[in-house]
């Protein structure tokens, strides 16, 4: 597979960085310090706050599994398939300690629920989600850090 000619773009613009140490992009309310992911430019998610000014921040790249499951059934449209087949994947809700928030994402390619338990340490990775016209569209995923792979 020739990856040199392929370009890579985020599948969702503005939600994560794609460098060697990818990070999720969040916002912090200037008024109450509430942290939001995905980032917002509208309203503070804290119901007790009327803040509308936010600072852009990068979230912790590691966390621990708070809950997990596997998606055995094909999601309804607009779920995107490029080759017509559906392969089940695992999902993890991960607690970020510093931010005290839970972020849901797919589990990294090659890993499944057999690699997860409550409290499993994971790190953020960015991987191809799908490819259209030789452009790889990337997504953030959680990768277990203490599994022998
Ligand atoms: Zn606020």
Coordinates of C-alpha atoms and ligand atoms in Angstrom, one line a residue:
X1 CA 0.0 0.0 0.0
X2 CA 1.5 3.3 -1.0
X3 CA 0.8 5.8 1.7
X4 CA 3.1 8.5 0.4
X5 CA 0.7 9.8 -2.2
X6 CA -2.2 9.8 0.2
X7 CA -3.3 12.9 2.0
X8 CA -4.7 12.7 5.5
X9 CA -7.3 15.0 7.0
X10 CA -9.4 14.9 10.2
X11 CA -12.8 13.4 9.7
X12 CA -14.1 16.1 12.0
X13 CA -12.4 19.5 11.8
X14 CA -11.4 21.2 15.0
X15 CA -12.0 18.3 17.4
X16 CA -8.4 17.0 17.6
X17 CA -4.9 17.5 16.5
X18 CA -3.1 15.1 14.2
X19 CA 0.6 15.5 15.1
X20 CA 2.9 12.9 16.6
X21 CA 1.2 13.4 20.0
X22 CA -2.4 14.0 19.1
X23 CA -4.7 15.8 21.6
X24 CA -8.4 16.4 21.8
X25 CA -9.4 20.1 21.5
X26 CA -11.7 21.5 24.1
X27 CA -12.8 24.8 25.4
X28 CA -12.7 26.3 28.9
X29 CA -15.3 28.8 30.0
X30 CA -13.7 32.1 31.0
X31 CA -16.4 32.7 33.7
X32 CA -16.6 29.3 35.5
X33 CA -13.7 27.2 34.1
X34 CA -16.1 24.5 32.9
X35 CA -14.4 22.3 30.3
X36 CA -16.3 21.2 27.2
X37 CA -15.5 18.6 24.5
X38 CA -16.2 18.9 21.7
X39 CA -15.2 22.6 21.7
X40 CA -18.0 25.2 21.8
X41 CA -18.3 28.8 20.7
X42 CA -21.9 29.3 21.9
X43 CA -22.9 28.6 25.4
X44 CA -21.3 27.2 28.6
X45 CA -22.5 23.6 29.3
X46 CA -22.7 24.5 33.0
X47 CA -26.4 25.2 33.5
X48 CA -25.6 27.6 36.4
X49 CA -23.4 29.7 34.1
X50 CA -24.3 32.2 31.4
X51 CA -20.7 32.4 30.1
X52 CA -20.2 32.9 26.4
X53 CA -16.4 33.4 26.2
X54 CA -14.1 30.4 26.0
X55 CA -10.4 29.6 25.9
X56 CA -9.2 26.9 23.6
X57 CA -7.4 24.1 25.4
X58 CA -6.0 20.7 24.7
X59 CA -7.3 17.8 26.8
X60 CA -5.2 15.2 28.6
X61 CA -4.0 12.5 26.1
X62 CA -4.4 9.7 28.6
X63 CA -7.2 8.4 30.8
X64 CA -8.9 5.3 32.3
X65 CA -11.8 3.3 31.0
X66 CA -15.0 4.3 32.8
X67 CA -17.3 2.1 30.6
X68 CA -17.0 0.1 27.4
X69 CA -19.0 -2.0 24.9
X70 CA -18.7 -3.4 21.5
X71 CA -20.8 -2.3 18.5
X72 CA -21.9 -5.7 17.0
X73 CA -24.6 -4.2 14.8
X74 CA -24.2 -1.9 11.9
X75 CA -25.2 1.7 12.9
X76 CA -27.9 3.4 10.8
X77 CA -27.0 6.0 8.1
X78 CA -25.2 8.4 7.9
X79 CA -22.6 5.8 9.1
X80 CA -20.2 5.6 6.3
X81 CA -18.9 2.5 4.6
X82 CA -16.3 2.6 1.9
X83 CA -16.2 -1.1 1.0
X84 CA -19.7 -2.2 1.8
X85 CA -18.7 -4.4 4.8
X86 CA -19.3 -3.8 8.5
X87 CA -16.8 -4.9 11.1
X88 CA -17.8 -4.7 14.8
X89 CA -15.6 -2.4 16.9
X90 CA -15.3 -1.5 20.5
X91 CA -16.2 1.8 22.2
X92 CA -14.8 3.1 25.4
X93 CA -16.0 5.9 27.6
X94 CA -12.8 7.2 29.1
X95 CA -12.4 9.4 32.2
X96 CA -9.9 12.2 32.0
X97 CA -8.7 12.8 35.6
X98 CA -7.5 16.4 35.3
X99 CA -10.6 17.5 33.4
X100 CA -13.0 15.3 35.4
X101 CA -14.9 14.4 32.3
X102 CA -15.8 11.4 30.2
X103 CA -14.9 11.2 26.5
X104 CA -16.5 8.5 24.3
X105 CA -14.5 7.1 21.3
X106 CA -13.8 4.0 19.3
X107 CA -11.0 1.7 20.6
X108 CA -7.9 1.6 18.5
X109 CA -7.7 -0.8 15.5
X110 CA -6.6 -4.3 16.6
X111 CA -8.1 -3.9 20.1
X112 CA -11.5 -5.1 21.4
X113 CA -13.5 -5.5 24.6
X114 CA -11.2 -8.4 25.5
X115 CA -8.4 -5.8 26.0
X116 CA -10.6 -3.6 28.2
X117 CA -11.7 -3.5 31.9
X118 CA -12.9 -0.7 34.1
X119 CA -9.8 1.3 35.0
X120 CA -7.8 0.2 32.0
X121 CA -5.3 2.9 31.1
X122 CA -5.6 4.2 27.6
X123 CA -4.0 6.9 25.4
X124 CA -5.3 9.0 22.6
X125 CA -4.3 7.9 19.0
X126 CA -5.4 9.1 15.6
X127 CA -6.1 6.5 13.0
X128 CA -7.8 6.3 9.6
X129 CA -11.6 6.0 9.8
X130 CA -12.3 5.8 6.1
X131 CA -10.8 6.7 2.7
X132 CA -12.3 8.5 -0.2
X133 CA -10.4 9.3 -3.4
X134 CA -7.1 8.5 -1.8
X135 CA -7.7 10.9 1.1
X136 CA -7.6 9.3 4.5
X137 CA -10.1 10.7 6.9
X138 CA -8.7 10.4 10.5
X139 CA -10.5 9.9 13.8
X140 CA -9.4 9.9 17.4
X141 CA -9.5 6.6 19.3
X142 CA -8.5 5.2 22.7
X143 CA -5.6 2.7 22.7
X144 CA -5.0 0.5 25.8
X145 CA -1.4 1.1 27.0
X146 CA -0.8 -2.0 29.0
X147 CA -1.8 -4.8 26.6
X148 CA 0.9 -6.9 25.0
X149 CA 0.5 -5.5 21.5
Ligands
LIG1 ZN1 -19.3 28.7 32.4

